[in-house]
Short mmCIF file of C-alpha atoms in Angstrom, two decimals:
data_model
loop_
_atom_site.label_atom_id
_atom_site.label_comp_id
_atom_site.label_asym_id
_atom_site.label_seq_id
_atom_site.Cartn_x
_atom_site.Cartn_y
_atom_site.Cartn_z
CA UNK A 718 0.00 0.00 0.00
CA UNK A 719 1.10 3.59 -0.62
CA UNK A 720 1.65 6.05 2.16
CA UNK A 721 2.86 9.62 2.17
CA UNK A 722 6.41 8.57 3.08
CA UNK A 723 6.65 5.96 0.30
CA UNK A 724 5.39 2.63 -1.02
CA UNK A 725 5.60 -0.36 1.35
CA UNK A 726 6.64 -3.35 -0.75
CA UNK A 727 6.47 -6.96 0.44
CA UNK A 728 5.69 -10.37 -1.07
CA UNK A 729 1.96 -10.07 -0.42
CA UNK A 730 1.55 -6.58 -1.87
CA UNK A 731 4.14 -6.83 -4.67
CA UNK A 732 1.76 -6.75 -7.66
CA UNK A 733 -0.50 -4.06 -6.21
CA UNK A 734 2.32 -1.76 -5.12
CA UNK A 735 4.43 -2.12 -8.27
CA UNK A 736 1.33 -1.24 -10.33
CA UNK A 737 0.96 1.98 -8.31
CA UNK A 738 4.67 2.71 -8.71
CA UNK A 739 4.27 2.23 -12.46
CA UNK A 740 1.44 4.80 -12.50
CA UNK A 741 3.67 7.28 -10.66
CA UNK A 742 6.61 6.65 -13.00
CA UNK A 743 4.47 7.34 -16.08
CA UNK A 744 3.68 10.80 -14.69
CA UNK A 745 7.36 11.76 -14.79
CA UNK A 746 9.44 12.87 -17.79
CA UNK A 747 11.09 9.45 -18.05
CA UNK A 748 10.83 7.56 -21.33
CA UNK A 749 9.13 4.18 -21.66
CA UNK A 750 12.55 2.53 -21.91
CA UNK A 751 13.71 4.20 -18.69
CA UNK A 752 10.52 3.20 -16.87
CA UNK A 753 10.89 -0.42 -18.00
CA UNK A 754 14.51 -0.41 -16.78
CA UNK A 755 13.50 1.06 -13.40
CA UNK A 756 10.74 -1.54 -12.91
CA UNK A 757 13.05 -4.40 -13.96
CA UNK A 758 15.77 -3.35 -11.52
CA UNK A 759 13.22 -2.75 -8.76
CA UNK A 760 11.85 -6.28 -9.18
CA UNK A 761 15.27 -7.97 -9.32
CA UNK A 762 16.57 -5.98 -6.35
CA UNK A 763 13.51 -6.73 -4.23
CA UNK A 764 13.72 -10.47 -4.94
CA UNK A 765 17.40 -10.50 -4.06
CA UNK A 766 16.90 -8.38 -0.93
CA UNK A 767 13.98 -10.48 0.30
CA UNK A 768 15.30 -13.94 -0.62
CA UNK A 769 19.03 -13.63 0.05
CA UNK A 770 18.97 -10.70 2.45
CA UNK A 771 15.97 -11.99 4.37
CA UNK A 772 14.29 -8.56 4.45
CA UNK A 773 10.46 -8.86 4.68
CA UNK A 774 9.56 -5.31 3.64
CA UNK A 775 11.13 -2.52 1.57
CA UNK A 776 10.08 1.13 1.41
CA UNK A 777 10.22 2.52 -2.15
CA UNK A 778 10.38 6.28 -2.68
CA UNK A 779 10.41 8.38 -5.85
CA UNK A 780 13.03 11.14 -5.66
CA UNK A 781 13.59 14.12 -7.92
CA UNK A 782 16.69 16.31 -7.65
CA UNK A 783 17.63 18.94 -10.26
CA UNK A 784 15.44 17.11 -12.76
CA UNK A 785 17.20 13.74 -12.16
CA UNK A 786 14.73 10.96 -11.25
CA UNK A 787 15.58 8.15 -8.82
CA UNK A 788 13.89 5.20 -7.14
CA UNK A 789 15.10 4.81 -3.56
CA UNK A 790 14.78 1.48 -1.73
CA UNK A 791 15.09 1.55 2.07
CA UNK A 792 15.17 -1.42 4.43
CA UNK A 793 16.23 -1.86 8.05
CA UNK A 794 18.43 -4.45 9.68
CA UNK A 795 22.03 -5.50 9.39
CA UNK A 796 24.13 -4.27 6.49
CA UNK A 797 23.31 -6.08 3.26
CA UNK A 798 24.43 -4.78 -0.14
CA UNK A 799 22.55 -6.48 -3.02
CA UNK A 800 24.97 -4.87 -5.50
CA UNK A 801 28.09 -6.65 -4.26
CA UNK A 802 29.96 -7.95 -7.28
CA UNK A 803 29.99 -11.75 -7.55
CA UNK A 804 32.65 -13.13 -9.88
CA UNK A 805 32.62 -16.84 -9.01
CA UNK A 806 29.28 -18.05 -10.37
CA UNK A 807 27.85 -19.97 -13.33
CA UNK A 808 24.53 -20.65 -15.04
CA UNK A 809 23.65 -23.35 -12.53
CA UNK A 810 23.41 -20.77 -9.73
CA UNK A 811 19.87 -19.79 -8.78
CA UNK A 812 20.85 -16.12 -8.73
CA UNK A 813 22.77 -16.22 -12.04
CA UNK A 814 20.40 -14.31 -14.37
CA UNK A 815 19.48 -11.81 -11.68
CA UNK A 816 23.15 -11.10 -11.08
CA UNK A 817 23.76 -10.64 -14.82
CA UNK A 818 20.93 -8.07 -15.02
CA UNK A 819 22.16 -6.15 -11.97
CA UNK A 820 25.76 -6.17 -13.23
CA UNK A 821 24.61 -4.86 -16.61
CA UNK A 822 23.01 -1.81 -14.99
CA UNK A 823 25.52 -1.44 -12.14
CA UNK A 824 26.37 2.15 -13.15
CA UNK A 825 22.71 3.09 -12.64
CA UNK A 826 22.63 2.02 -8.97
CA UNK A 827 24.26 2.99 -5.70
CA UNK A 828 24.24 1.49 -2.19
CA UNK A 829 24.79 3.10 1.21
CA UNK A 830 24.39 1.99 4.85
CA UNK A 831 23.57 4.43 7.65
CA UNK A 832 23.26 3.06 11.21
CA UNK A 833 20.56 0.39 10.83
CA UNK A 834 19.23 1.60 7.48
CA UNK A 835 20.20 0.23 4.05
CA UNK A 836 19.57 2.42 0.99
CA UNK A 837 19.75 1.43 -2.68
CA UNK A 838 19.20 4.12 -5.31
CA UNK A 839 18.18 3.42 -8.93
CA UNK A 840 19.00 6.31 -11.27
CA UNK A 841 16.55 5.86 -14.12
CA UNK A 842 16.42 9.34 -15.68
CA UNK A 843 19.16 11.95 -15.92
CA UNK A 844 18.18 15.56 -16.53
CA UNK A 845 19.92 17.45 -19.32
CA UNK A 846 19.54 20.56 -17.15
CA UNK A 847 21.66 19.28 -14.25
CA UNK A 848 24.69 21.28 -15.38
CA UNK A 849 22.51 24.38 -15.69
CA UNK A 850 21.29 24.05 -12.11
CA UNK A 851 24.81 23.60 -10.80
CA UNK A 852 25.99 26.58 -12.84
CA UNK A 853 23.23 28.83 -11.47
CA UNK A 854 24.09 27.71 -7.94
CA UNK A 855 27.76 28.45 -8.65
CA UNK A 856 26.93 31.95 -9.93
CA UNK A 857 24.73 32.75 -6.92
CA UNK A 858 27.33 31.38 -4.50
CA UNK A 859 30.01 33.42 -6.26
CA UNK A 860 28.04 36.65 -5.76
CA UNK A 861 27.55 35.90 -2.05
CA UNK A 862 31.18 34.87 -1.56
CA UNK A 863 32.42 37.93 -3.45
CA UNK A 864 30.39 40.23 -1.20
CA UNK A 865 31.65 38.49 1.96
CA UNK A 866 35.33 38.44 1.06
CA UNK A 867 35.23 42.02 -0.20
CA UNK A 868 33.68 43.37 3.02
CA UNK A 869 35.31 41.07 5.60
CA UNK A 870 38.74 39.98 4.38
CA UNK A 871 41.89 42.11 4.34
CA UNK A 872 42.76 43.78 0.99
CA UNK A 873 45.83 41.54 0.65
CA UNK A 874 43.69 38.39 0.89
CA UNK A 875 41.14 39.77 -1.57
CA UNK A 876 43.90 40.67 -4.02
CA UNK A 877 45.54 37.24 -3.64
CA UNK A 878 42.22 35.47 -4.25
CA UNK A 879 41.44 37.52 -7.35
CA UNK A 880 44.90 37.70 -8.92
CA UNK A 881 46.21 34.24 -8.01
CA UNK A 882 43.40 31.76 -7.37
CA UNK A 883 40.76 33.03 -9.82
CA UNK A 884 43.26 33.86 -12.55
CA UNK A 885 45.05 30.50 -12.22
CA UNK A 886 41.89 28.38 -12.41
CA UNK A 887 40.46 30.47 -15.25
CA UNK A 888 43.71 30.21 -17.22
CA UNK A 889 43.90 26.43 -16.79
CA UNK A 890 40.25 26.05 -17.77
CA UNK A 891 40.58 28.22 -20.88
CA UNK A 892 43.84 26.52 -21.91
CA UNK A 893 42.12 23.14 -21.67
CA UNK A 894 39.22 24.44 -23.79
CA UNK A 895 41.46 26.07 -26.39
CA UNK A 896 43.42 22.82 -26.63
CA UNK A 897 40.29 21.03 -27.89
CA UNK A 898 38.48 23.75 -29.88
CA UNK A 899 40.14 23.13 -33.25
CA UNK A 900 39.92 19.29 -33.05
CA UNK A 901 36.25 19.47 -32.00
CA UNK A 902 35.34 21.75 -34.92
CA UNK A 903 37.44 19.75 -37.39
CA UNK A 904 36.00 16.32 -36.62
CA UNK A 905 32.44 17.59 -35.98
CA UNK A 906 32.26 19.27 -39.38
CA UNK A 907 33.76 16.25 -41.18
CA UNK A 908 31.32 13.96 -39.35
CA UNK A 909 28.44 16.23 -40.32
CA UNK A 910 29.48 16.31 -43.98
CA UNK A 911 30.09 12.55 -44.22
CA UNK A 912 26.69 11.84 -42.67
CA UNK A 913 25.17 13.72 -45.63
CA UNK A 914 26.40 11.34 -48.31
CA UNK A 915 25.14 13.30 -51.31
CA UNK A 916 27.64 16.00 -52.33
CA UNK A 917 24.87 18.09 -53.86
CA UNK A 918 22.96 17.88 -50.58
CA UNK A 919 26.03 19.08 -48.67
CA UNK A 920 26.26 22.09 -50.96
CA UNK A 921 22.54 22.78 -50.77
CA UNK A 922 22.30 22.51 -46.97
CA UNK A 923 25.58 24.40 -46.54
CA UNK A 924 24.33 27.16 -48.84
CA UNK A 925 21.06 27.47 -46.92
CA UNK A 926 22.95 27.48 -43.63
CA UNK A 927 25.31 30.27 -44.71
CA UNK A 928 22.36 32.20 -46.11
CA UNK A 929 20.53 32.01 -42.77
CA UNK A 930 23.64 32.97 -40.78
CA UNK A 931 24.34 35.90 -43.12
CA UNK A 932 20.73 37.04 -42.86
CA UNK A 933 20.81 37.14 -39.06
CA UNK A 934 24.22 38.87 -39.07
CA UNK A 935 22.92 41.66 -41.29
CA UNK A 936 19.80 42.03 -39.14
CA UNK A 937 21.85 42.09 -35.95
CA UNK A 938 24.31 44.66 -37.31
CA UNK A 939 21.56 46.98 -38.56
CA UNK A 940 19.51 46.76 -35.35
CA UNK A 941 22.58 47.27 -33.15
CA UNK A 942 23.63 50.41 -35.01
CA UNK A 943 20.12 51.81 -34.65
CA UNK A 944 20.07 51.07 -30.91
CA UNK A 945 23.57 52.48 -30.40
CA UNK A 946 22.70 55.67 -32.27
CA UNK A 947 19.53 56.22 -30.21
CA UNK A 948 21.13 55.39 -26.85
CA UNK A 949 24.20 57.62 -27.28
CA UNK A 950 22.72 60.47 -29.29
CA UNK A 951 22.68 62.69 -26.17
CA UNK A 952 25.53 64.08 -24.11
CA UNK A 953 28.40 61.70 -23.32
CA UNK A 954 31.67 62.25 -21.43
CA UNK A 955 34.49 63.34 -23.74
CA UNK A 956 37.81 61.48 -23.76
CA UNK A 957 39.44 63.21 -26.69
CA UNK A 958 38.88 64.40 -30.22
CA UNK A 959 39.26 62.81 -33.63
CA UNK A 960 38.62 64.48 -36.95
CA UNK A 961 35.59 63.05 -38.71
CA UNK A 962 37.41 63.15 -42.03
CA UNK A 963 40.20 60.98 -40.60
CA UNK A 964 37.65 58.49 -39.37
CA UNK A 965 35.84 58.41 -42.68
CA UNK A 966 39.09 57.80 -44.58
CA UNK A 967 40.06 54.85 -42.37
CA UNK A 968 39.76 51.52 -44.14
CA UNK A 969 37.38 48.88 -42.94
CA UNK A 970 38.10 45.18 -42.86
CA UNK A 971 38.34 43.65 -46.36
CA UNK A 972 35.79 40.93 -47.00
CA UNK A 973 37.76 39.87 -50.08
CA UNK A 974 40.97 39.32 -48.13
CA UNK A 975 39.03 37.34 -45.55
CA UNK A 976 37.63 35.06 -48.27
CA UNK A 977 41.08 34.61 -49.85
CA UNK A 978 42.65 33.70 -46.51
CA UNK A 979 40.08 30.94 -45.89
CA UNK A 980 42.31 28.64 -47.98
CA UNK A 981 45.34 27.72 -45.81
CA UNK A 982 48.92 27.26 -47.03
CA UNK A 983 49.20 23.88 -45.27
CA UNK A 984 47.01 21.47 -43.31
CA UNK A 985 48.59 21.88 -39.88
CA UNK A 986 48.77 25.69 -39.59
CA UNK A 987 44.97 26.29 -39.17
CA UNK A 988 44.79 23.98 -36.15
CA UNK A 989 48.02 25.25 -34.61
CA UNK A 990 47.14 28.93 -35.15
CA UNK A 991 43.46 28.55 -34.27
CA UNK A 992 42.23 29.87 -37.65
CA UNK A 993 38.69 28.52 -37.38
CA UNK A 994 37.51 29.54 -40.86
CA UNK A 995 40.43 27.65 -42.36
CA UNK A 996 39.73 24.65 -40.11
CA UNK A 997 36.12 24.58 -41.33
CA UNK A 998 37.23 24.89 -44.98
CA UNK A 999 39.64 21.96 -44.66
CA UNK A 1000 37.06 19.87 -42.76
CA UNK A 1001 34.37 20.42 -45.43
CA UNK A 1002 36.89 19.59 -48.16
CA UNK A 1003 37.91 16.39 -46.36
CA UNK A 1004 34.28 15.41 -45.83
CA UNK A 1005 33.37 15.88 -49.49
CA UNK A 1006 36.42 13.86 -50.62
CA UNK A 1007 35.63 11.03 -48.19
CA UNK A 1008 32.06 10.92 -49.47
CA UNK A 1009 33.35 10.80 -53.05
CA UNK A 1010 35.47 7.71 -52.35
CA UNK A 1011 32.49 5.80 -50.92
CA UNK A 1012 33.03 2.29 -49.54
CA UNK A 1013 36.74 2.36 -50.41
CA UNK A 1014 37.43 4.45 -47.31
CA UNK A 1015 34.86 2.98 -44.91
CA UNK A 1016 37.58 2.77 -42.29
CA UNK A 1017 37.96 6.55 -42.50
CA UNK A 1018 34.25 6.96 -41.67
CA UNK A 1019 34.76 4.84 -38.56
CA UNK A 1020 37.89 6.76 -37.55
CA UNK A 1021 36.15 10.12 -38.04
CA UNK A 1022 33.14 9.01 -35.96
CA UNK A 1023 35.40 7.67 -33.24
CA UNK A 1024 37.52 10.84 -33.13
CA UNK A 1025 34.39 13.02 -33.14
CA UNK A 1026 32.97 11.12 -30.16
CA UNK A 1027 36.34 11.23 -28.42
CA UNK A 1028 36.71 15.00 -28.85
CA UNK A 1029 33.15 15.70 -27.72
CA UNK A 1030 33.58 13.49 -24.66
CA UNK A 1031 36.88 15.19 -23.92
CA UNK A 1032 35.42 18.68 -24.00
CA UNK A 1033 32.34 17.49 -22.08
CA UNK A 1034 34.70 16.29 -19.37
CA UNK A 1035 36.48 19.66 -19.31
CA UNK A 1036 33.28 21.70 -19.08
CA UNK A 1037 32.18 19.79 -15.98
CA UNK A 1038 34.27 22.45 -14.24
CA UNK A 1039 31.91 25.20 -15.44
CA UNK A 1040 30.06 25.57 -12.09
CA UNK A 1041 33.40 26.18 -10.35
CA UNK A 1042 34.48 28.66 -13.03
CA UNK A 1043 31.09 30.41 -12.79
CA UNK A 1044 31.58 30.69 -9.01
CA UNK A 1045 35.05 32.19 -9.37
CA UNK A 1046 34.02 34.51 -12.23
CA UNK A 1047 31.09 36.01 -10.32
CA UNK A 1048 33.17 36.40 -7.16
CA UNK A 1049 35.88 38.20 -9.14
CA UNK A 1050 33.27 40.42 -10.78
CA UNK A 1051 31.85 41.48 -7.43
CA UNK A 1052 35.33 42.14 -6.03
CA UNK A 1053 36.36 44.35 -8.94
CA UNK A 1054 33.13 46.16 -9.81
CA UNK A 1055 30.91 45.80 -6.75
CA UNK A 1056 27.34 44.51 -6.43
CA UNK A 1057 25.92 47.40 -8.45
CA UNK A 1058 27.72 46.07 -11.51
CA UNK A 1059 25.52 42.97 -11.50
CA UNK A 1060 22.33 45.02 -11.79
CA UNK A 1061 23.34 48.40 -13.21
CA UNK A 1062 26.06 47.98 -15.78
CA UNK A 1063 25.37 51.19 -17.64
CA UNK A 1064 23.94 52.09 -20.99
CA UNK A 1065 26.19 49.78 -22.95
CA UNK A 1066 25.06 46.67 -21.09
CA UNK A 1067 21.42 47.74 -21.13
CA UNK A 1068 21.54 48.41 -24.86
CA UNK A 1069 23.20 45.05 -25.49
CA UNK A 1070 20.57 43.19 -23.46
CA UNK A 1071 17.71 45.08 -25.13
CA UNK A 1072 19.16 44.37 -28.57
CA UNK A 1073 19.58 40.69 -27.73
CA UNK A 1074 15.91 40.44 -26.75
CA UNK A 1075 14.89 42.10 -30.01
CA UNK A 1076 17.11 39.68 -31.94
CA UNK A 1077 15.45 36.67 -30.31
CA UNK A 1078 12.19 38.12 -31.62
CA UNK A 1079 13.77 38.18 -35.10
CA UNK A 1080 14.69 34.50 -34.69
CA UNK A 1081 11.07 33.75 -33.81
CA UNK A 1082 9.88 35.49 -36.97
CA UNK A 1083 12.40 33.56 -39.09
CA UNK A 1084 11.19 30.30 -37.50
CA UNK A 1085 7.67 31.20 -38.61
CA UNK A 1086 8.48 32.64 -42.05
CA UNK A 1087 11.25 30.28 -43.21
CA UNK A 1088 11.00 27.27 -40.93
CA UNK A 1089 7.19 27.13 -41.07
CA UNK A 1090 7.15 26.10 -37.40
CA UNK A 1091 5.81 27.66 -34.20
CA UNK A 1092 8.58 29.39 -32.20
CA UNK A 1093 6.91 28.97 -28.78
CA UNK A 1094 8.56 25.63 -27.84
CA UNK A 1095 11.93 27.00 -28.92
CA UNK A 1096 11.53 30.18 -26.88
CA UNK A 1097 10.40 28.25 -23.83
CA UNK A 1098 13.19 25.66 -23.95
CA UNK A 1099 16.02 28.08 -24.81
CA UNK A 1100 15.50 29.88 -21.49
CA UNK A 1101 16.75 26.81 -19.66
CA UNK A 1102 19.80 26.62 -21.94
CA UNK A 1103 20.98 30.24 -21.54
CA UNK A 1104 22.96 29.76 -18.26
CA UNK A 1105 25.47 27.51 -20.06
CA UNK A 1106 26.80 30.13 -22.54
CA UNK A 1107 26.49 32.77 -19.84
CA UNK A 1108 28.95 30.83 -17.69
CA UNK A 1109 31.37 29.72 -20.43
CA UNK A 1110 31.50 33.06 -22.32
CA UNK A 1111 32.64 30.89 -25.25
CA UNK A 1112 30.62 29.75 -28.25
CA UNK A 1113 33.15 26.99 -28.89
CA UNK A 1114 33.05 25.69 -25.33
CA UNK A 1115 29.25 25.59 -25.50
CA UNK A 1116 29.19 23.52 -28.71
CA UNK A 1117 28.67 20.10 -27.06
CA UNK A 1118 25.77 21.51 -25.04
CA UNK A 1119 24.31 23.22 -28.12
CA UNK A 1120 24.40 20.02 -30.17
CA UNK A 1121 22.94 17.97 -27.31
CA UNK A 1122 20.21 20.58 -26.82
CA UNK A 1123 19.32 20.45 -30.53
CA UNK A 1124 18.99 16.67 -30.58
CA UNK A 1125 17.46 15.95 -27.17
CA UNK A 1126 15.28 19.00 -26.51
CA UNK A 1127 14.35 20.07 -30.05
CA UNK A 1128 14.33 16.65 -31.74
CA UNK A 1129 16.75 17.56 -34.55
CA UNK A 1130 18.59 14.70 -36.29
CA UNK A 1131 22.20 14.64 -35.00
CA UNK A 1132 23.83 14.94 -38.43
CA UNK A 1133 22.60 18.53 -38.85
CA UNK A 1134 23.77 20.05 -35.52
CA UNK A 1135 27.16 18.32 -35.90
CA UNK A 1136 27.51 20.27 -39.15
CA UNK A 1137 25.75 23.55 -38.39
CA UNK A 1138 26.73 24.30 -34.77
CA UNK A 1139 30.54 24.25 -35.29
CA UNK A 1140 30.16 26.48 -38.35
CA UNK A 1141 27.81 28.81 -36.48
CA UNK A 1142 30.26 29.04 -33.56
CA UNK A 1143 32.75 30.55 -36.00
CA UNK A 1144 30.77 32.57 -38.55
CA UNK A 1145 27.52 33.46 -36.76
CA UNK A 1146 28.27 36.07 -34.09
CA UNK A 1147 25.03 38.02 -33.70
CA UNK A 1148 25.85 38.83 -30.08
CA UNK A 1149 29.22 40.12 -31.21
CA UNK A 1150 27.44 42.44 -33.67
CA UNK A 1151 25.53 44.16 -30.87
CA UNK A 1152 28.64 44.46 -28.73
CA UNK A 1153 30.90 45.76 -31.50
CA UNK A 1154 28.41 48.22 -33.02
CA UNK A 1155 27.06 49.70 -29.78
CA UNK A 1156 30.52 49.94 -28.16
CA UNK A 1157 32.00 51.52 -31.29
CA UNK A 1158 29.27 54.15 -31.43
CA UNK A 1159 29.70 54.93 -27.72
CA UNK A 1160 33.47 55.35 -28.09
CA UNK A 1161 33.04 57.40 -31.27
CA UNK A 1162 30.75 59.81 -29.42
CA UNK A 1163 33.23 59.97 -26.51
CA UNK A 1164 35.91 61.07 -29.01
CA UNK A 1165 33.68 63.64 -30.64
CA UNK A 1166 33.20 61.77 -33.93
CA UNK A 1167 30.08 62.89 -35.76
CA UNK A 1168 27.90 59.90 -36.60
CA UNK A 1169 27.39 60.66 -40.27
CA UNK A 1170 25.85 58.09 -42.66
CA UNK A 1171 29.38 57.34 -43.98
CA UNK A 1172 30.69 56.61 -40.48
CA UNK A 1173 27.66 54.44 -39.62
CA UNK A 1174 28.02 52.53 -42.89
CA UNK A 1175 31.73 51.98 -42.18
CA UNK A 1176 30.83 50.57 -38.77
CA UNK A 1177 28.12 48.38 -40.33
CA UNK A 1178 30.42 46.81 -42.96
CA UNK A 1179 33.26 46.33 -40.48
CA UNK A 1180 30.99 44.73 -37.88
CA UNK A 1181 29.54 42.31 -40.45
CA UNK A 1182 33.03 41.29 -41.59
CA UNK A 1183 34.47 40.93 -38.08
CA UNK A 1184 31.49 38.99 -36.79
CA UNK A 1185 32.21 36.32 -39.42
CA UNK A 1186 35.81 35.84 -38.34
CA UNK A 1187 35.66 36.68 -34.62
CA UNK A 1188 37.08 33.86 -32.48
CA UNK A 1189 34.42 32.12 -30.41
CA UNK A 1190 36.36 32.36 -27.16
CA UNK A 1191 36.14 34.77 -24.21
CA UNK A 1192 37.61 38.16 -25.08
CA UNK A 1193 37.64 37.47 -28.83
CA UNK A 1194 35.20 40.27 -29.61
CA UNK A 1195 37.21 42.71 -27.49
CA UNK A 1196 40.17 42.20 -29.83
CA UNK A 1197 37.88 42.90 -32.80
CA UNK A 1198 36.63 46.09 -31.12
CA UNK A 1199 40.18 47.44 -31.13
CA UNK A 1200 40.24 46.95 -34.92
CA UNK A 1201 37.09 49.04 -35.36
CA UNK A 1202 38.37 51.75 -33.01
CA UNK A 1203 41.57 52.06 -35.05
CA UNK A 1204 39.56 51.99 -38.30
CA UNK A 1205 37.58 55.01 -37.05
CA UNK A 1206 40.76 56.92 -36.29
CA UNK A 1207 40.68 56.55 -32.50
CA UNK A 1208 43.64 55.32 -30.45
CA UNK A 1209 43.58 51.65 -29.47
CA UNK A 1210 43.75 52.71 -25.83
CA UNK A 1211 40.15 53.94 -26.11
CA UNK A 1212 38.95 50.35 -25.59
CA UNK A 1213 40.31 50.42 -22.02
CA UNK A 1214 37.06 52.15 -21.00
CA UNK A 1215 35.15 48.94 -21.66
CA UNK A 1216 37.75 46.51 -20.35
CA UNK A 1217 36.24 46.42 -16.84
CA UNK A 1218 32.81 45.30 -18.00
CA UNK A 1219 33.94 43.15 -20.94
CA UNK A 1220 33.43 39.89 -18.98
CA UNK A 1221 29.74 40.76 -18.58
CA UNK A 1222 29.46 41.83 -22.22
CA UNK A 1223 31.09 38.55 -23.19
CA UNK A 1224 28.49 36.56 -21.26
CA UNK A 1225 25.61 38.38 -22.97
CA UNK A 1226 26.99 38.19 -26.50
CA UNK A 1227 27.87 34.48 -26.14
CA UNK A 1228 24.32 33.72 -25.01
CA UNK A 1229 22.91 35.40 -28.13
CA UNK A 1230 25.53 33.80 -30.40
CA UNK A 1231 24.60 30.31 -29.23
CA UNK A 1232 20.87 31.08 -29.34
CA UNK A 1233 21.26 32.22 -32.94
CA UNK A 1234 23.16 29.06 -33.90
CA UNK A 1235 20.46 26.84 -32.38
CA UNK A 1236 17.62 28.92 -33.86
CA UNK A 1237 18.98 28.76 -37.42
CA UNK A 1238 19.72 25.05 -37.02
CA UNK A 1239 16.08 24.60 -36.02
CA UNK A 1240 14.90 26.62 -39.02
CA UNK A 1241 17.01 24.53 -41.40
CA UNK A 1242 15.97 21.27 -39.71
CA UNK A 1243 12.29 22.14 -40.15
CA UNK A 1244 12.91 23.21 -43.74
CA UNK A 1245 14.71 19.92 -44.51
CA UNK A 1246 12.34 17.66 -42.52
CA UNK A 1247 15.16 16.72 -40.12
CA UNK A 1248 13.22 17.44 -36.93
CA UNK A 1249 10.85 15.35 -34.82
CA UNK A 1250 7.80 17.53 -34.27
CA UNK A 1251 6.72 15.36 -31.31
CA UNK A 1252 9.95 16.05 -29.42
CA UNK A 1253 10.01 19.71 -30.47
CA UNK A 1254 6.47 20.34 -29.25
CA UNK A 1255 6.92 18.30 -26.05
CA UNK A 1256 7.15 20.38 -22.87
#
């Protein structure tokens, strides 16, 4: 029978109670396969506990923590672990098949003994949002810790924590990420291309993808310039003066030279130097050639798939440290800028956030107009994904999460995200557009540059070009901002004004970058019938 504290399971009530447990399991987000596994393990564990352990009754409880679903079995008496590994047994043993089943799912179960209570936990459903919860907790804890250490600890301790501990962990984390960025993009893109066996289909899907990314980049650049012009059209503090004519004569980034430099001089240099556009070019070329050779190079298909899985698992292992990095980053932010910086980061931050919200609205319209699909499930689900790019501040580091989100939450076939997300992480920087355009306009006004149509057009073209080649790592857009500042005739030192709040800007622009990549992947998936509408529409 079922009571508030759990289900009391014994030999006499087994059928009745397990039926009620089944009804409760079906109300959760677990799949049919997961429910069947949970019920199988529950049955085998109970039989083993009651027959070998001699326990007459077991209390079964359903537990939910951070979206992860567990079945918890509790029983009193002396210590008895039904999960103890048995190596010396054969098919003649009465417990043989039960032991085989329990050994097969050993990773899904845990045992603990407290005083006179035995507890066995069956993990039957893992939440994809677990990392998000931990990251949010890390960010909140970082804010609290930053406030405490700033107001209680001596300045020397605060300085040591910020300059030594935070900087050291952040450097190690980013070095580990940068180590894997080029291999992840290389093998993901090849895997995506080889999964689309028709060369014409690769070109068609790739053309549509680049068209969508270019469309959103142009929209983002135009909207950001409009917002920047309106926000900073009033009085602003003056840092210096620059002649408008000098700014107008400055050359913007050459799109032609960028296209020419996509083709590398050798195969190793792009990976060593971190030239992501060149890495993507080589990967696409490799993928097309492998497809052209067909069954002759089947072993290459297997190697590519294996290396792709290896690289994704490697970077997934590295990003398990994100909650710690989020804790340290928020603590450092509070120490350097104070609590007010979290809420009131000035006009630049406000404009960037407002522009990002508008751009998400543009994505929704594109989902309707081009993807022919309702944007509501996307908008609802993407809110739960945002903390990941906020904490990594890196489009490349977020790639494994983006691809997993596309397949598991939106129901997109894996071959498309493995192709589109790595490319988007390099060429689709909508968040960078808002940052670069708004910051450039603010600095131009601070140096007395008149925002003529020629100047605004120069900013527009330069922002579009830089957003295509901006590195998808923390601080990458800040380097690009220096290029625009110089192009407008201002000294490079002008960017120092924004340096203090760049970590926050980086968080916001990365969140929009990743949202844009996922949104356009969803549009293309719907357009190409590569999406499961049942999963997409599921809450």
